[in-house]
CSV table of C-alpha atoms in Angstrom, one decimal:
chain,number,residue,atom,x,y,z
A,1,MET,CA,13.6,18.8,0.3
A,2,ARG,CA,16.9,18.7,2.2
A,3,SER,CA,15.6,15.9,4.4
A,4,TYR,CA,15.1,13.7,1.3
A,5,ALA,CA,18.5,14.3,-0.2
A,6,SER,CA,20.8,12.6,2.4
A,7,PHE,CA,20.1,9.0,2.0
A,8,SER,CA,22.4,6.1,0.7
A,9,ARG,CA,22.7,4.7,-2.8
A,10,ASP,CA,20.9,1.6,-1.8
A,11,ALA,CA,18.0,3.6,-0.3
A,12,TYR,CA,17.4,5.3,-3.7
A,13,LEU,CA,17.7,2.0,-5.6
A,14,ILE,CA,14.9,0.6,-3.4
A,15,VAL,CA,12.9,3.8,-4.0
A,16,VAL,CA,13.2,3.3,-7.8
A,17,TYR,CA,12.4,-0.4,-7.3
A,18,SER,CA,9.2,0.6,-5.6
A,19,PHE,CA,8.2,2.9,-8.5
A,20,PHE,CA,8.3,0.1,-11.0
A,21,GLY,CA,6.8,-2.4,-8.5
A,22,TRP,CA,3.8,-0.2,-7.9
A,23,LEU,CA,3.5,0.7,-11.5
A,24,GLY,CA,3.2,-2.9,-12.7
A,25,GLY,CA,1.3,-4.1,-9.6
A,26,ASN,CA,-1.4,-1.5,-9.7
A,27,MET,CA,-1.7,-1.9,-13.5
A,28,ALA,CA,-2.4,-5.5,-12.9
A,29,GLY,CA,-4.5,-5.0,-9.9
A,30,PHE,CA,-6.7,-2.5,-11.6
A,31,ILE,CA,-7.4,-4.7,-14.7
A,32,VAL,CA,-7.8,-8.1,-13.0
A,33,PRO,CA,-11.4,-7.6,-11.8
A,34,PHE,CA,-12.5,-6.6,-15.3
A,35,TYR,CA,-10.5,-9.4,-16.9
A,36,PHE,CA,-12.2,-11.9,-14.5
A,37,LYS,CA,-15.5,-10.3,-15.4
A,38,SER,CA,-14.8,-10.8,-19.1
A,39,LEU,CA,-14.3,-14.5,-18.3
A,40,GLY,CA,-17.9,-14.7,-17.0
A,41,MET,CA,-17.3,-14.5,-13.3
A,42,ASP,CA,-19.7,-13.1,-10.8
A,43,TYR,CA,-18.6,-11.1,-7.6
A,44,SER,CA,-18.8,-14.3,-5.4
A,45,ARG,CA,-16.4,-16.3,-7.6
A,46,MET,CA,-14.0,-13.3,-7.8
A,47,GLY,CA,-14.2,-13.0,-4.1
A,48,LEU,CA,-13.2,-16.6,-3.7
A,49,ILE,CA,-10.2,-16.2,-6.0
A,50,PHE,CA,-9.1,-13.1,-4.2
A,51,SER,CA,-9.5,-14.6,-0.8
A,52,VAL,CA,-7.4,-17.7,-1.8
A,53,SER,CA,-4.5,-15.3,-2.6
A,54,THR,CA,-4.9,-13.5,0.7
A,55,ALA,CA,-5.2,-16.8,2.6
A,56,ALA,CA,-1.9,-18.0,1.1
A,57,GLN,CA,-0.3,-14.7,2.0
A,58,ALA,CA,-1.5,-14.9,5.5
A,59,ALA,CA,-0.4,-18.5,6.0
A,60,LEU,CA,3.2,-17.7,4.9
A,61,LEU,CA,3.4,-14.5,7.0
A,62,LEU,CA,3.4,-16.8,10.0
A,63,PHE,CA,6.9,-17.8,9.0
A,64,SER,CA,8.2,-15.3,6.5
A,65,GLY,CA,9.9,-13.1,9.0
A,66,SER,CA,12.2,-16.0,10.0
A,67,ILE,CA,12.6,-17.1,6.4
A,68,ILE,CA,13.6,-13.7,5.3
A,69,VAL,CA,16.3,-13.4,8.1
A,70,ARG,CA,17.6,-16.9,7.3
A,71,ILE,CA,18.0,-16.6,3.5
A,72,GLY,CA,18.6,-12.8,3.3
A,73,HIS,CA,16.5,-9.9,2.4
A,74,ARG,CA,17.6,-9.4,-1.2
A,75,ARG,CA,17.3,-13.2,-2.0
A,76,SER,CA,13.8,-13.2,-0.5
A,77,ILE,CA,12.7,-10.3,-2.7
A,78,LEU,CA,14.2,-12.0,-5.8
A,79,LEU,CA,12.3,-15.2,-4.9
A,80,ALA,CA,9.1,-13.2,-4.4
A,81,LEU,CA,9.6,-11.5,-7.9
A,82,SER,CA,9.9,-14.9,-9.5
A,83,LEU,CA,6.7,-16.0,-8.0
A,84,PHE,CA,4.9,-12.8,-9.0
A,85,ALA,CA,5.9,-13.3,-12.6
A,86,SER,CA,4.8,-16.9,-12.5
A,87,GLY,CA,1.5,-16.1,-11.1
A,88,ARG,CA,0.8,-13.3,-13.6
A,89,LEU,CA,1.8,-15.6,-16.5
A,90,ILE,CA,-0.5,-18.3,-15.4
A,91,GLN,CA,-3.4,-15.8,-15.1
A,92,VAL,CA,-2.6,-14.6,-18.7
A,93,PHE,CA,-2.1,-18.1,-20.4
A,94,LEU,CA,-4.1,-20.5,-18.3
A,95,PRO,CA,-7.4,-18.7,-17.4
A,96,GLY,CA,-9.2,-21.8,-16.1
A,97,LEU,CA,-10.6,-21.6,-12.5
A,98,GLY,CA,-8.1,-24.1,-11.1
A,99,PHE,CA,-5.2,-22.4,-12.6
A,100,LEU,CA,-6.3,-19.1,-11.4
A,101,MET,CA,-6.5,-20.4,-7.9
A,102,VAL,CA,-2.8,-21.6,-8.3
A,103,ALA,CA,-1.8,-18.3,-9.5
A,104,SER,CA,-3.5,-16.6,-6.6
A,105,VAL,CA,-1.6,-18.8,-4.2
A,106,LEU,CA,1.7,-17.9,-5.9
A,107,LEU,CA,0.9,-14.1,-5.8
A,108,GLY,CA,-0.1,-14.4,-2.1
A,109,VAL,CA,3.2,-16.2,-1.1
A,110,ALA,CA,5.2,-13.6,-3.2
A,111,THR,CA,3.5,-10.7,-1.4
A,112,ALA,CA,4.2,-12.3,2.1
A,113,LEU,CA,7.9,-12.4,1.2
A,114,GLU,CA,8.4,-9.1,-0.5
A,115,GLY,CA,6.6,-6.7,1.8
A,116,PRO,CA,8.4,-7.4,5.1
A,117,ALA,CA,11.8,-8.0,3.3
A,118,LEU,CA,11.6,-4.7,1.4
A,119,ILE,CA,10.6,-2.5,4.4
A,120,SER,CA,13.2,-4.2,6.7
A,121,LEU,CA,15.9,-3.6,4.1
A,122,LEU,CA,14.8,0.1,3.7
A,123,SER,CA,14.6,0.6,7.5
A,124,GLU,CA,18.3,0.0,7.7
A,125,GLU,CA,19.1,3.0,5.5
A,126,ALA,CA,17.7,5.6,8.0
A,127,SER,CA,17.8,6.5,11.7
A,128,ASN,CA,14.7,6.8,13.9
A,129,GLU,CA,14.8,10.5,13.5
A,130,ASN,CA,14.6,10.5,9.7
A,131,ARG,CA,13.1,7.1,8.9
A,132,HIS,CA,9.6,8.6,8.3
A,133,TYR,CA,11.1,10.8,5.6
A,134,LEU,CA,12.7,7.9,3.8
A,135,PHE,CA,9.5,5.8,4.1
A,136,SER,CA,7.4,8.7,2.9
A,137,LEU,CA,9.8,9.2,-0.1
A,138,ASN,CA,9.5,5.6,-1.0
A,139,SER,CA,5.7,5.5,-0.7
A,140,ALA,CA,5.4,8.8,-2.6
A,141,VAL,CA,7.5,7.6,-5.6
A,142,GLY,CA,5.8,4.3,-5.5
A,143,THR,CA,2.4,6.0,-5.5
A,144,PHE,CA,3.4,8.0,-8.6
A,145,GLY,CA,4.2,4.7,-10.2
A,146,ALA,CA,0.8,3.4,-9.1
A,147,ALA,CA,-0.9,6.3,-10.8
A,148,PHE,CA,0.9,5.7,-14.1
A,149,GLY,CA,0.1,1.9,-13.8
A,150,ILE,CA,-3.6,2.6,-13.2
A,151,LEU,CA,-3.7,5.1,-16.1
A,152,LEU,CA,-2.1,2.5,-18.4
A,153,GLY,CA,-4.6,-0.1,-17.0
A,154,GLY,CA,-7.6,2.1,-17.9
A,155,PHE,CA,-6.2,3.3,-21.3
A,156,LEU,CA,-4.5,0.2,-22.8
A,157,PRO,CA,-7.6,-2.1,-23.1
A,158,GLY,CA,-9.0,0.5,-25.5
A,159,VAL,CA,-5.8,0.5,-27.6
A,160,PHE,CA,-5.2,-3.3,-28.0
A,161,SER,CA,-7.0,-4.4,-31.1
A,162,GLY,CA,-6.9,-8.1,-30.3
A,163,GLY,CA,-9.7,-10.3,-28.9
A,164,SER,CA,-8.4,-10.2,-25.3
A,165,PRO,CA,-7.4,-6.6,-24.4
A,166,TYR,CA,-7.5,-7.3,-20.7
A,167,ARG,CA,-5.2,-10.2,-21.0
A,168,GLU,CA,-2.8,-8.3,-23.2
A,169,THR,CA,-2.7,-5.5,-20.7
A,170,LEU,CA,-2.1,-8.0,-17.8
A,171,LEU,CA,0.8,-9.5,-19.8
A,172,LEU,CA,2.4,-6.1,-20.3
A,173,SER,CA,2.3,-5.4,-16.6
A,174,THR,CA,4.4,-8.4,-16.0
A,175,ALA,CA,7.4,-6.9,-17.9
A,176,PHE,CA,7.9,-4.4,-15.0
A,177,ILE,CA,8.8,-7.3,-12.6
A,178,PHE,CA,12.0,-8.0,-14.6
A,179,ILE,CA,13.1,-4.4,-14.3
A,180,GLN,CA,12.6,-4.8,-10.5
A,181,MET,CA,14.8,-7.9,-10.5
A,182,GLY,CA,17.6,-5.9,-12.1
A,183,LEU,CA,17.3,-3.1,-9.6
A,184,ILE,CA,17.2,-5.2,-6.4
A,185,SER,CA,20.2,-7.2,-7.6
A,186,LEU,CA,22.3,-4.0,-7.3
A,187,VAL,CA,21.4,-3.5,-3.6
A,188,ARG,CA,23.9,-4.8,-1.1
A,189,PRO,CA,22.7,-7.6,1.2
A,190,ILE,CA,22.7,-7.3,4.9
A,191,ILE,CA,25.3,-10.0,5.5
A,192,LYS,CA,25.4,-9.8,9.2
A,193,ARG,CA,21.8,-10.9,9.6
A,194,GLU,CA,21.7,-13.8,7.1
A,195,GLY,CA,21.3,-17.3,8.7
A,196,LYS,CA,20.3,-16.0,12.1
A,197,ARG,CA,17.5,-17.4,14.1
A,198,ILE,CA,15.3,-14.9,15.8
A,199,ALA,CA,13.3,-15.7,18.9
A,200,LEU,CA,10.0,-14.1,19.4
A,201,ARG,CA,10.1,-13.0,23.1
A,202,GLY,CA,7.0,-12.4,25.1
A,203,GLU,CA,7.6,-8.6,25.3
A,204,THR,CA,8.0,-8.5,21.5
A,205,ALA,CA,4.9,-10.5,21.0
A,206,VAL,CA,2.9,-8.1,23.1
A,207,LYS,CA,4.1,-5.2,21.0
A,208,ILE,CA,3.3,-6.9,17.8
A,209,LEU,CA,-0.3,-7.7,19.1
A,210,ARG,CA,-0.8,-4.1,20.0
A,211,PHE,CA,-0.1,-3.0,16.4
A,212,SER,CA,-1.9,-5.9,15.0
A,213,LEU,CA,-5.4,-5.3,16.4
A,214,PRO,CA,-6.1,-2.0,14.7
A,215,ASN,CA,-4.6,-3.3,11.5
A,216,ALA,CA,-6.8,-6.3,11.6
A,217,LEU,CA,-10.0,-4.2,11.8
A,218,ILE,CA,-8.8,-2.0,8.9
A,219,GLY,CA,-8.0,-5.1,6.9
A,220,LEU,CA,-11.5,-6.6,7.5
A,221,GLY,CA,-13.1,-3.3,6.5
A,222,ALA,CA,-11.1,-2.7,3.4
A,223,GLY,CA,-11.6,-6.3,2.2
A,224,VAL,CA,-15.4,-5.9,2.2
A,225,THR,CA,-15.4,-2.9,-0.1
A,226,ILE,CA,-12.1,-1.8,-1.7
A,227,PRO,CA,-11.5,-4.7,-4.3
A,228,TYR,CA,-15.0,-4.0,-5.8
A,229,VAL,CA,-15.1,-0.2,-5.9
A,230,GLY,CA,-14.2,0.0,-9.6
A,231,LEU,CA,-17.0,-2.5,-10.5
A,232,TRP,CA,-19.3,-0.6,-8.1
A,233,PHE,CA,-18.7,2.7,-10.0
A,234,ASN,CA,-19.5,0.8,-13.3
A,235,LYS,CA,-22.7,-0.8,-12.0
A,236,ARG,CA,-23.9,2.2,-9.9
A,237,PHE,CA,-23.3,5.0,-12.4
A,238,GLY,CA,-22.5,3.1,-15.7
A,239,THR,CA,-19.1,4.7,-15.7
A,240,GLY,CA,-16.6,3.5,-18.3
A,241,LEU,CA,-13.2,1.8,-17.7
A,242,GLU,CA,-11.1,4.8,-18.8
A,243,SER,CA,-13.0,7.2,-16.4
A,244,ILE,CA,-12.5,4.9,-13.5
A,245,GLY,CA,-8.9,4.5,-14.3
A,246,SER,CA,-8.4,8.2,-14.6
A,247,LEU,CA,-10.1,8.7,-11.2
A,248,PHE,CA,-7.8,6.2,-9.6
A,249,ALA,CA,-4.7,7.6,-11.2
A,250,ILE,CA,-5.5,11.2,-10.2
A,251,GLN,CA,-5.9,10.2,-6.5
A,252,GLN,CA,-2.6,8.4,-6.7
A,253,PHE,CA,-0.9,11.5,-8.0
A,254,VAL,CA,-2.5,13.6,-5.2
A,255,MET,CA,-1.5,11.0,-2.6
A,256,GLY,CA,2.1,11.0,-3.9
A,257,LEU,CA,2.4,14.7,-3.5
A,258,GLY,CA,0.9,14.7,-0.1
A,259,MET,CA,3.3,12.0,1.1
A,260,PHE,CA,6.2,14.4,0.6
A,261,LEU,CA,4.6,16.9,3.0
A,262,LEU,CA,3.2,14.5,5.6
A,263,PRO,CA,6.5,13.8,7.6
A,264,ALA,CA,6.6,17.6,8.4
A,265,VAL,CA,3.0,17.3,9.6
A,266,ALA,CA,3.8,14.3,11.8
A,267,ASP,CA,6.8,16.2,13.2
A,268,ARG,CA,4.4,19.0,14.3
A,269,MET,CA,1.4,17.0,15.4
A,270,GLY,CA,2.9,13.7,16.4
A,271,SER,CA,2.5,10.4,14.6
A,272,VAL,CA,-0.4,9.1,16.5
A,273,LYS,CA,-2.6,12.2,16.1
A,274,THR,CA,-1.7,12.3,12.4
A,275,ILE,CA,-2.7,8.8,11.8
A,276,VAL,CA,-6.0,9.0,13.8
A,277,GLY,CA,-6.9,12.4,12.2
A,278,PHE,CA,-6.4,11.4,8.6
A,279,ASN,CA,-7.9,7.9,8.8
A,280,GLY,CA,-10.8,9.2,10.9
A,281,GLY,CA,-11.7,11.6,8.1
A,282,ALA,CA,-11.5,8.7,5.6
A,283,THR,CA,-13.9,6.7,7.8
A,284,LEU,CA,-16.7,9.3,7.5
A,285,LEU,CA,-16.3,9.6,3.8
A,286,ILE,CA,-16.4,5.8,3.0
A,287,ALA,CA,-19.6,5.4,5.0
A,288,GLY,CA,-21.3,8.2,3.0
A,289,MET,CA,-20.2,6.9,-0.4
A,290,PRO,CA,-23.4,4.9,-1.4
A,291,PHE,CA,-25.7,7.9,-0.7
A,292,LEU,CA,-24.0,10.2,-3.3
A,293,PRO,CA,-26.3,10.8,-6.4
A,294,THR,CA,-23.7,11.4,-9.2
A,295,PHE,CA,-20.5,9.9,-10.4
A,296,PRO,CA,-18.4,13.2,-10.2
A,297,LEU,CA,-19.4,13.7,-6.6
A,298,ALA,CA,-18.8,10.1,-5.6
A,299,ALA,CA,-15.5,10.2,-7.5
A,300,LEU,CA,-14.3,13.3,-5.6
A,301,VAL,CA,-15.4,11.8,-2.2
A,302,TYR,CA,-13.7,8.5,-3.0
A,303,MET,CA,-10.5,10.3,-4.1
A,304,VAL,CA,-10.3,12.3,-0.9
A,305,ARG,CA,-11.0,9.2,1.1
A,306,THR,CA,-8.3,7.2,-0.5
A,307,VAL,CA,-5.8,9.9,0.0
A,308,LEU,CA,-6.6,10.4,3.7
A,309,MET,CA,-6.6,6.7,4.4
A,310,ASN,CA,-3.4,5.8,2.6
A,311,ILE,CA,-1.2,8.9,2.9
A,312,VAL,CA,-0.3,8.0,6.5
A,313,ASN,CA,1.0,4.4,5.7
A,314,PRO,CA,4.6,5.5,5.8
A,315,ILE,CA,4.1,7.2,9.1
A,316,TRP,CA,2.5,3.9,10.5
A,317,ASP,CA,5.5,1.9,9.3
A,318,ALA,CA,8.1,4.4,10.6
A,319,PHE,CA,6.2,4.6,14.0
A,320,LEU,CA,6.1,0.8,14.3
A,321,MET,CA,9.9,0.5,13.5
A,322,ARG,CA,10.7,2.6,16.6
A,323,PHE,CA,9.4,-0.1,18.9
A,324,PHE,CA,11.6,-2.9,17.5
A,325,SER,CA,15.2,-3.7,17.3
A,326,THR,CA,17.0,-4.5,14.0
A,327,GLU,CA,16.8,-8.2,14.6
A,328,GLU,CA,13.0,-8.1,15.4
A,329,ARG,CA,11.8,-6.0,12.5
A,330,SER,CA,11.2,-8.7,9.8
A,331,ASN,CA,9.1,-10.8,12.2
A,332,ALA,CA,7.3,-7.7,13.5
A,333,LEU,CA,6.4,-6.5,10.0
A,334,ALA,CA,5.4,-10.0,8.9
A,335,LEU,CA,3.1,-10.7,11.8
A,336,ARG,CA,1.6,-7.1,11.7
A,337,ASP,CA,1.0,-7.7,8.0
A,338,LEU,CA,-0.6,-11.1,8.8
A,339,SER,CA,-3.2,-9.4,11.0
A,340,TRP,CA,-4.3,-7.1,8.1
A,341,THR,CA,-4.0,-9.8,5.4
A,342,ALA,CA,-6.0,-12.5,7.1
A,343,THR,CA,-8.9,-10.2,7.8
A,344,PHE,CA,-8.7,-8.6,4.4
A,345,GLY,CA,-9.0,-12.1,2.9
A,346,LEU,CA,-12.1,-12.7,5.0
A,347,GLY,CA,-13.4,-9.3,4.0
A,348,GLN,CA,-12.9,-10.0,0.3
A,349,TYR,CA,-15.0,-13.2,0.5
A,350,LEU,CA,-17.7,-11.5,2.5
A,351,GLY,CA,-17.7,-8.5,0.3
A,352,GLY,CA,-18.3,-10.5,-2.8
A,353,LEU,CA,-21.3,-12.1,-1.2
A,354,ILE,CA,-22.7,-8.8,0.1
A,355,PHE,CA,-22.1,-6.8,-3.1
A,356,ASP,CA,-24.2,-9.5,-5.0
A,357,ARG,CA,-27.1,-8.5,-2.7
A,358,SER,CA,-26.6,-4.9,-1.9
A,359,LEU,CA,-24.5,-1.9,-3.2
A,360,THR,CA,-24.9,0.1,0.0
A,361,LEU,CA,-24.3,-2.2,3.0
A,362,PRO,CA,-20.6,-2.9,2.3
A,363,PHE,CA,-19.7,0.7,2.7
A,364,LEU,CA,-21.4,1.1,6.0
A,365,ILE,CA,-19.7,-2.1,7.3
A,366,THR,CA,-16.3,-0.7,6.2
A,367,GLY,CA,-16.9,2.7,7.8
A,368,ALA,CA,-17.9,1.0,11.1
A,369,LEU,CA,-14.8,-1.2,11.1
A,370,TYR,CA,-12.5,1.7,10.2
A,371,GLY,CA,-14.0,3.8,13.0
A,372,LEU,CA,-13.4,1.0,15.6
A,373,SER,CA,-9.8,0.6,14.4
A,374,MET,CA,-9.0,4.3,15.0
A,375,ALA,CA,-10.6,4.2,18.5
A,376,THR,CA,-8.5,1.1,19.3
A,377,PHE,CA,-5.3,2.6,18.0
A,378,TRP,CA,-5.8,5.8,20.0
A,379,ALA,CA,-6.5,3.8,23.1
A,380,LEU,CA,-3.3,1.7,22.7
A,381,PHE,CA,-0.9,4.4,21.5
A,382,ALA,CA,-2.0,7.9,22.6
A,383,GLY,CA,0.4,7.8,25.6
A,384,GLU,CA,3.4,6.8,23.6
A,385,GLU,CA,3.7,9.7,21.2
A,386,GLU,CA,7.1,10.5,22.7
A,387,GLY,CA,9.8,8.3,24.0
A,388,ALA,CA,9.2,5.1,22.0
A,389,LYS,CA,12.6,3.6,21.2
A,390,SER,CA,13.8,0.5,19.4
């Protein structure tokens, strides 16, 4: 625990920010598919709305790195939070298809601004040697927030007595955005980087492309299946909303605990072997999901799969940061995220179409793409476990 106790005040403020962000975001993310279903939408229309959000995110990610450096990381995050709040309020109060499309665009733009700005801001609070501990702490605490958010998302619709329990739950999730605004306002801006123009040199572009290819494959595979898993459990096994919410919450708690331990594993095994080993195990499990006969067994397998797939995300981010200088990091993160986001959006649309026809095929497609991603990542980075410097 000593490795987690030596960071700055601003680092801990960002960690608390992540707790509330993941709480409200996962509460909303869990309930939105069920909310859309209550509005009479089928999988294909949901897939269209989801993909619009992802397309907007992908479009802005082309430029968000430079925007963030020019206007400042803290101001970029505050702008993103304003867009998040606007998008959620539109979903609640203007649930027509056209307005939902507008809300999706706002949410996508907000995500493109917030993610690279927040991780870049956090990366300045740690050195190369202990950055994976800070990133893991941030993700672990955020994951605990996600667990509470999913629990609330599954529980609250049964508590609200009005005619629109999903809508009321979604409205409540929006309140956490204003807590985030207060927290991020307390973080000191990185004055020295505001207003600078960053050139994307050829060498930097090559490094970004190397990270982007495996991320693009994972994004495509995830988009095909993951947004629809809650509905898949409901349709495949007749599982209720509270049971699905409890499952997702438990896996978040387990993942949060694991994230505290994983930096020590990466120190021993190396980042590349840790990433490939954990994600490889998740690949086998997701491909076997549709062949499991009961909800408890499928729930256990999905929980383990999710933990294995996502527990290494802070190790991914910390490993990437070692390859880029301070001035390059916002652009590197934004363009790396673009590779995942663009293919995830395509996957969401394709997944909606495929799930309307088969409850098995999407899982097989996802497993194949995850496996290809890990093979690509190993081929590109197996030789760079040591000596990668920013």
